[in-house]
């Protein structure tokens, strides 16, 4: 079964850090570019960051640039998002995603709440 499973979310104070993980299974993870996307309460989907299949090229939304770092371990079939200096506006459900053939593949998401 093709699957993405996110973990690592939680409640953190402003200025804090979290590391999200996305475990992939059922497909050749190392052949696919991956993305992190988030949905804040009452808002639409926002692309956060992306990484090429080999991990050599990354990109970020302006809203997270300099604070978030995307990475991957193709030996563990796992995608990461290191989030530092978190702000209340980072509160959202975070999803990892990839284009698997003609369809978009998503996990169930992990909730990040930034609040004092």
CSV table of C-alpha atoms in Angstrom, one decimal:
chain,number,residue,atom,x,y,z
A,1,UNK,CA,0.0,0.0,0.0
A,2,UNK,CA,1.3,3.4,-1.0
A,3,UNK,CA,1.3,5.5,2.2
A,4,UNK,CA,2.7,8.7,3.8
A,5,UNK,CA,2.5,9.0,7.6
A,6,UNK,CA,3.4,12.3,9.3
A,7,UNK,CA,4.4,12.7,12.9
A,8,UNK,CA,6.2,15.1,15.3
A,9,UNK,CA,3.6,17.8,15.7
A,10,UNK,CA,2.5,19.3,19.0
A,11,UNK,CA,2.1,22.4,21.1
A,12,UNK,CA,5.0,24.7,21.3
A,13,UNK,CA,5.6,28.2,22.6
A,14,UNK,CA,6.5,31.0,20.2
A,15,UNK,CA,10.2,30.9,19.5
A,16,UNK,CA,10.3,27.1,20.0
A,17,UNK,CA,11.2,24.3,17.6
A,18,UNK,CA,9.7,21.1,16.3
A,19,UNK,CA,10.9,18.5,13.8
A,20,UNK,CA,8.2,16.9,11.7
A,21,UNK,CA,8.8,13.5,10.0
A,22,UNK,CA,7.0,11.8,7.1
A,23,UNK,CA,7.5,8.1,6.7
A,24,UNK,CA,6.9,6.8,3.2
A,25,UNK,CA,6.1,3.2,2.2
A,26,UNK,CA,4.8,1.3,-0.8
A,27,UNK,CA,6.8,3.2,-3.4
A,28,UNK,CA,10.4,4.1,-4.4
A,29,UNK,CA,10.7,7.1,-2.1
A,30,UNK,CA,14.2,8.0,-3.5
A,31,UNK,CA,12.7,8.6,-6.9
A,32,UNK,CA,10.2,11.3,-5.9
A,33,UNK,CA,10.4,14.9,-5.1
A,34,UNK,CA,8.5,15.7,-1.9
A,35,UNK,CA,6.8,18.7,-0.4
A,36,UNK,CA,5.4,20.0,2.9
A,37,UNK,CA,2.1,21.8,2.7
A,38,UNK,CA,0.0,23.3,5.6
A,39,UNK,CA,-3.5,24.4,6.2
A,40,UNK,CA,-4.1,26.9,8.9
A,41,UNK,CA,-7.5,27.1,10.7
A,42,UNK,CA,-10.0,28.8,8.3
A,43,UNK,CA,-7.5,29.2,5.5
A,44,UNK,CA,-6.5,27.4,2.3
A,45,UNK,CA,-3.6,25.1,1.6
A,46,UNK,CA,-0.2,26.8,1.7
A,47,UNK,CA,2.9,25.2,0.1
A,48,UNK,CA,5.7,25.4,2.7
A,49,UNK,CA,8.8,23.7,1.2
A,50,UNK,CA,10.0,21.2,-1.4
A,51,UNK,CA,12.9,18.9,-2.0
A,52,UNK,CA,14.1,17.1,-5.1
A,53,UNK,CA,14.4,13.3,-5.1
A,54,UNK,CA,18.1,13.3,-4.4
A,55,UNK,CA,17.9,16.0,-1.7
A,56,UNK,CA,20.3,18.3,-3.4
A,57,UNK,CA,17.8,21.1,-4.2
A,58,UNK,CA,15.3,22.6,-1.8
A,59,UNK,CA,12.9,25.5,-1.9
A,60,UNK,CA,10.8,27.4,0.7
A,61,UNK,CA,7.9,29.7,0.9
A,62,UNK,CA,8.9,33.3,1.9
A,63,UNK,CA,6.9,32.9,5.1
A,64,UNK,CA,9.2,30.2,6.4
A,65,UNK,CA,12.5,30.9,4.7
A,66,UNK,CA,15.4,31.1,7.2
A,67,UNK,CA,13.4,29.3,9.9
A,68,UNK,CA,12.4,26.0,8.4
A,69,UNK,CA,14.7,23.3,6.9
A,70,UNK,CA,13.5,20.5,4.7
A,71,UNK,CA,15.6,17.3,4.4
A,72,UNK,CA,15.3,13.7,3.6
A,73,UNK,CA,16.9,10.3,4.4
A,74,UNK,CA,16.4,8.1,1.4
A,75,UNK,CA,17.9,5.1,3.3
A,76,UNK,CA,15.1,5.5,5.8
A,77,UNK,CA,12.3,6.5,3.4
A,78,UNK,CA,11.7,9.5,5.5
A,79,UNK,CA,11.1,13.2,4.9
A,80,UNK,CA,11.8,15.9,7.6
A,81,UNK,CA,10.9,19.4,8.3
A,82,UNK,CA,12.9,21.2,11.0
A,83,UNK,CA,11.0,24.2,12.2
A,84,UNK,CA,12.8,26.8,14.3
A,85,UNK,CA,11.7,30.1,15.8
A,86,UNK,CA,8.1,29.1,15.4
A,87,UNK,CA,5.4,31.8,15.3
A,88,UNK,CA,1.7,31.7,16.1
A,89,UNK,CA,1.0,32.1,12.4
A,90,UNK,CA,2.7,28.7,11.8
A,91,UNK,CA,-0.2,27.0,13.6
A,92,UNK,CA,-1.6,24.6,11.1
A,93,UNK,CA,-2.1,21.0,10.1
A,94,UNK,CA,1.1,20.0,8.2
A,95,UNK,CA,1.0,17.4,5.4
A,96,UNK,CA,3.7,15.8,3.3
A,97,UNK,CA,2.9,15.2,-0.3
A,98,UNK,CA,4.1,14.0,-3.6
A,99,UNK,CA,2.8,13.4,-7.1
A,100,UNK,CA,2.5,9.7,-7.5
A,101,UNK,CA,1.8,9.0,-11.1
A,102,UNK,CA,-1.3,11.1,-12.0
A,103,UNK,CA,-2.5,11.6,-8.5
A,104,UNK,CA,-1.4,13.6,-5.5
A,105,UNK,CA,-0.4,11.5,-2.5
A,106,UNK,CA,-1.0,12.9,1.0
A,107,UNK,CA,-0.6,11.8,4.5
A,108,UNK,CA,-3.1,12.2,7.3
A,109,UNK,CA,-1.3,15.3,8.6
A,110,UNK,CA,0.2,16.3,12.0
A,111,UNK,CA,-1.0,19.3,14.0
A,112,UNK,CA,1.3,22.1,15.0
A,113,UNK,CA,0.1,24.6,17.4
A,114,UNK,CA,2.2,27.6,18.4
A,115,UNK,CA,0.9,29.4,21.5
A,116,UNK,CA,1.9,30.7,24.8
